[in-house]
mmCIF file of C-alpha atoms in Angstrom:
data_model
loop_
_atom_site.group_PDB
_atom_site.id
_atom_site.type_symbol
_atom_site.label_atom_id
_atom_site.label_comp_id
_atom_site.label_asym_id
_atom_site.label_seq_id
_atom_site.Cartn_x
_atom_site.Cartn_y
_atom_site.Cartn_z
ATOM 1 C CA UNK A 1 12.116 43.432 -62.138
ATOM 2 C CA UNK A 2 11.739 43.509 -58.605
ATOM 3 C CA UNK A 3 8.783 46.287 -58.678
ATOM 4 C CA UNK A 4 6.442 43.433 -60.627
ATOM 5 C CA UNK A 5 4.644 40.657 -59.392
ATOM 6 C CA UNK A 6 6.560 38.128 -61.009
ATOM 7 C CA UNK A 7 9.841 39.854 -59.656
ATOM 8 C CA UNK A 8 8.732 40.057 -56.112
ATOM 9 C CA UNK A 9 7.158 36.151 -56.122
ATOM 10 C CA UNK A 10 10.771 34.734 -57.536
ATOM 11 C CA UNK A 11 12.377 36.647 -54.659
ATOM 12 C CA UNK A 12 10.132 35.341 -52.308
ATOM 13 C CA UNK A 13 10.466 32.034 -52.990
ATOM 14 C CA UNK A 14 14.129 32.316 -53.154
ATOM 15 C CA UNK A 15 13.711 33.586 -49.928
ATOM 16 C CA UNK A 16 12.007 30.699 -47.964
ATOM 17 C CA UNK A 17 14.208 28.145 -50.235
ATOM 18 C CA UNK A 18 17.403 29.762 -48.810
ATOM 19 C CA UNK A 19 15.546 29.845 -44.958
ATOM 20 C CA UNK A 20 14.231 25.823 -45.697
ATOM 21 C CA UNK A 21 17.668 24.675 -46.331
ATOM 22 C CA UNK A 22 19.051 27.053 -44.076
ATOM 23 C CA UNK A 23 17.345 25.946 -40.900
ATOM 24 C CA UNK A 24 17.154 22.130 -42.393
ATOM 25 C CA UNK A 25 20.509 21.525 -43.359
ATOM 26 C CA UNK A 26 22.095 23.524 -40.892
ATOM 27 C CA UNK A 27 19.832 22.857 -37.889
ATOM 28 C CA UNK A 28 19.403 19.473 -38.390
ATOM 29 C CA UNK A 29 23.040 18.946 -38.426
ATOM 30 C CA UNK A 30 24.020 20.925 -35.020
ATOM 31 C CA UNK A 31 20.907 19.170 -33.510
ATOM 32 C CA UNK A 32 22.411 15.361 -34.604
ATOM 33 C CA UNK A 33 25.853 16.678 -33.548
ATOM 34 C CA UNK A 34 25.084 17.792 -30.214
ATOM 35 C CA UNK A 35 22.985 14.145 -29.608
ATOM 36 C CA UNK A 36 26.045 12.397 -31.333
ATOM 37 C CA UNK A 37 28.661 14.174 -28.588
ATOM 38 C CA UNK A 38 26.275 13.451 -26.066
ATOM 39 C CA UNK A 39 26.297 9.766 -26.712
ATOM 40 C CA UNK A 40 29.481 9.806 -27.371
ATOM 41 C CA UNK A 41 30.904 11.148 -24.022
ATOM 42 C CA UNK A 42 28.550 9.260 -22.247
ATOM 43 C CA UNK A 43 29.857 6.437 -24.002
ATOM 44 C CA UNK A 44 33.099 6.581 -23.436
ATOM 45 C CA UNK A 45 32.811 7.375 -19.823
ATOM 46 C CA UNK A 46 30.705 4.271 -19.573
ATOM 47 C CA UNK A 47 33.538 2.268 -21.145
ATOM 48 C CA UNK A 48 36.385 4.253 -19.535
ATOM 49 C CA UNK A 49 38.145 4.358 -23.313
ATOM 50 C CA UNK A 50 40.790 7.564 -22.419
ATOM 51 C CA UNK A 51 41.075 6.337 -18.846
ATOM 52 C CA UNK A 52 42.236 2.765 -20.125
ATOM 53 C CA UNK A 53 44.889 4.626 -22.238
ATOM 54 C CA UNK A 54 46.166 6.669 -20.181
ATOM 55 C CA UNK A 55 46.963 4.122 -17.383
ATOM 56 C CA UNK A 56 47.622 1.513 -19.646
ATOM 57 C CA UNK A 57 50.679 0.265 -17.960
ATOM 58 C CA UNK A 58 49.416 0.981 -14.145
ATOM 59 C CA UNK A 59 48.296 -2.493 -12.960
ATOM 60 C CA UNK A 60 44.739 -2.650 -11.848
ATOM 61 C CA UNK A 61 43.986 -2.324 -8.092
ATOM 62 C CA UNK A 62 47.420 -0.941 -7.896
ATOM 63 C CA UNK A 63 49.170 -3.806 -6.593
ATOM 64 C CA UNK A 64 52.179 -3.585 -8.598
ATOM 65 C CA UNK A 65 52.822 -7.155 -8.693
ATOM 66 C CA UNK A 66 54.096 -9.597 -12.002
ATOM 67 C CA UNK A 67 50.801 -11.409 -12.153
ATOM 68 C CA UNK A 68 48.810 -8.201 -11.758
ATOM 69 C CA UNK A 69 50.657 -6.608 -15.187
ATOM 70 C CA UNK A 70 49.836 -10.055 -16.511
ATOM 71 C CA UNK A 71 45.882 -9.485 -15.765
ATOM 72 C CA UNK A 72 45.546 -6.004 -16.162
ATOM 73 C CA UNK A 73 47.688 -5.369 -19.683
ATOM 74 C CA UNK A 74 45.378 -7.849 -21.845
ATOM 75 C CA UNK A 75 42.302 -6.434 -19.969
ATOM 76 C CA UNK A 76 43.079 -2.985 -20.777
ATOM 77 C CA UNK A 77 43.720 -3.800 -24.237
ATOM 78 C CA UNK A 78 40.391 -5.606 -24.823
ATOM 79 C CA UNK A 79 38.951 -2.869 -23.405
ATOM 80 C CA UNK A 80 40.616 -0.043 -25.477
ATOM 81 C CA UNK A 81 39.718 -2.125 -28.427
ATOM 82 C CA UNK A 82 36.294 -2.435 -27.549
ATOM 83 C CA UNK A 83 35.746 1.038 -27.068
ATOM 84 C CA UNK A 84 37.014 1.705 -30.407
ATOM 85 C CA UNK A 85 35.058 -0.902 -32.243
ATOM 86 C CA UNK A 86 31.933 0.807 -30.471
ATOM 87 C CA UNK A 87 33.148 4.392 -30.967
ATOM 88 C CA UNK A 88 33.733 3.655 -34.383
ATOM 89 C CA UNK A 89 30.301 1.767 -34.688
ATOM 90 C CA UNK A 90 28.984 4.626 -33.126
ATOM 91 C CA UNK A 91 30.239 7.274 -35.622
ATOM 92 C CA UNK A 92 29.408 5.235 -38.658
ATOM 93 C CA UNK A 93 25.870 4.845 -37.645
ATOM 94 C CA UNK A 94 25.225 9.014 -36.834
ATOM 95 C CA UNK A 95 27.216 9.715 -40.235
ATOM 96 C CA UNK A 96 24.279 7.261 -41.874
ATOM 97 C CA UNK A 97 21.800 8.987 -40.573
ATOM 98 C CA UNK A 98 23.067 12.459 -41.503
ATOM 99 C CA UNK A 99 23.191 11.214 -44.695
ATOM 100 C CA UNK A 100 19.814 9.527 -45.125
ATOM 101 C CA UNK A 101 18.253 12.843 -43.522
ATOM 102 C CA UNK A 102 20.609 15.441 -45.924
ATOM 103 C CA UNK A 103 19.369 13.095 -48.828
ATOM 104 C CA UNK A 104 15.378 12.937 -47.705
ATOM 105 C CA UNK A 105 14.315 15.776 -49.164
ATOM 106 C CA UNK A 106 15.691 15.038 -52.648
ATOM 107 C CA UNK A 107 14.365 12.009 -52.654
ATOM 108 C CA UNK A 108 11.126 13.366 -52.130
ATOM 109 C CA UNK A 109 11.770 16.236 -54.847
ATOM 110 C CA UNK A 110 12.329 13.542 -57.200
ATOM 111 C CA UNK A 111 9.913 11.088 -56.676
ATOM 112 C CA UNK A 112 7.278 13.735 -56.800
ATOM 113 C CA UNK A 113 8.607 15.260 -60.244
ATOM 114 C CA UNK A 114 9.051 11.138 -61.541
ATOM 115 C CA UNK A 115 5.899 10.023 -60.671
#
């Protein structure tokens, strides 16, 4: 079947359907993911999330007094919890628009069939 016209046009179009969603689905989603670790590194060096665990218990200004635990334990917490509310923002809104831009061009298949 592949020696007729109708043989070689099916195979071409499966062709450029496999290279659309190849290099739309695929592409698209190492080109969000690279933005999204981007942000997100630049993020949480902004807001100093893994540096805030890992010295969680060394006082700030390293004056290793009562009253400077007393400051710098609650502040470190509010700020670990910050940067995870954000983080977690963060990742929510990236993962919506994944989704919105995996789902466009069904959408668009199905409103053109539908209308």
């Amino acid at each position: 079947m592949e020696k007729t016209f109708i043989g070689y046009f099916f195979k071409k179009i499966g062709f450029y359907c496999s290279d659309f969603a190849r290099a739309y689905f695929k592409g698209s989603y190492s080109f969000l993911f690279k933005i999204y670790q981007n942000f997100f590194s630049r993020l949480e060096h902004r807001i100093g999330f893994i540096v805030n665990i890992r010295y969680f218990t060394v006082p700030l200004w390293q004056q290793y007094t009562f009253a400077a635990y007393l400051i710098s334990i609650p502040y470190r917490i509010a700020r670990i919890i910050l940067g995870v509310l954000l983080l977690i923002i963060l990742t929510l809104l990236f993962s919506a628009i994944y989704l919105c831009w995996i789902l466009l061009p069904f959408y668009l298949i199905l409103k053109t069939i539908l209308l």
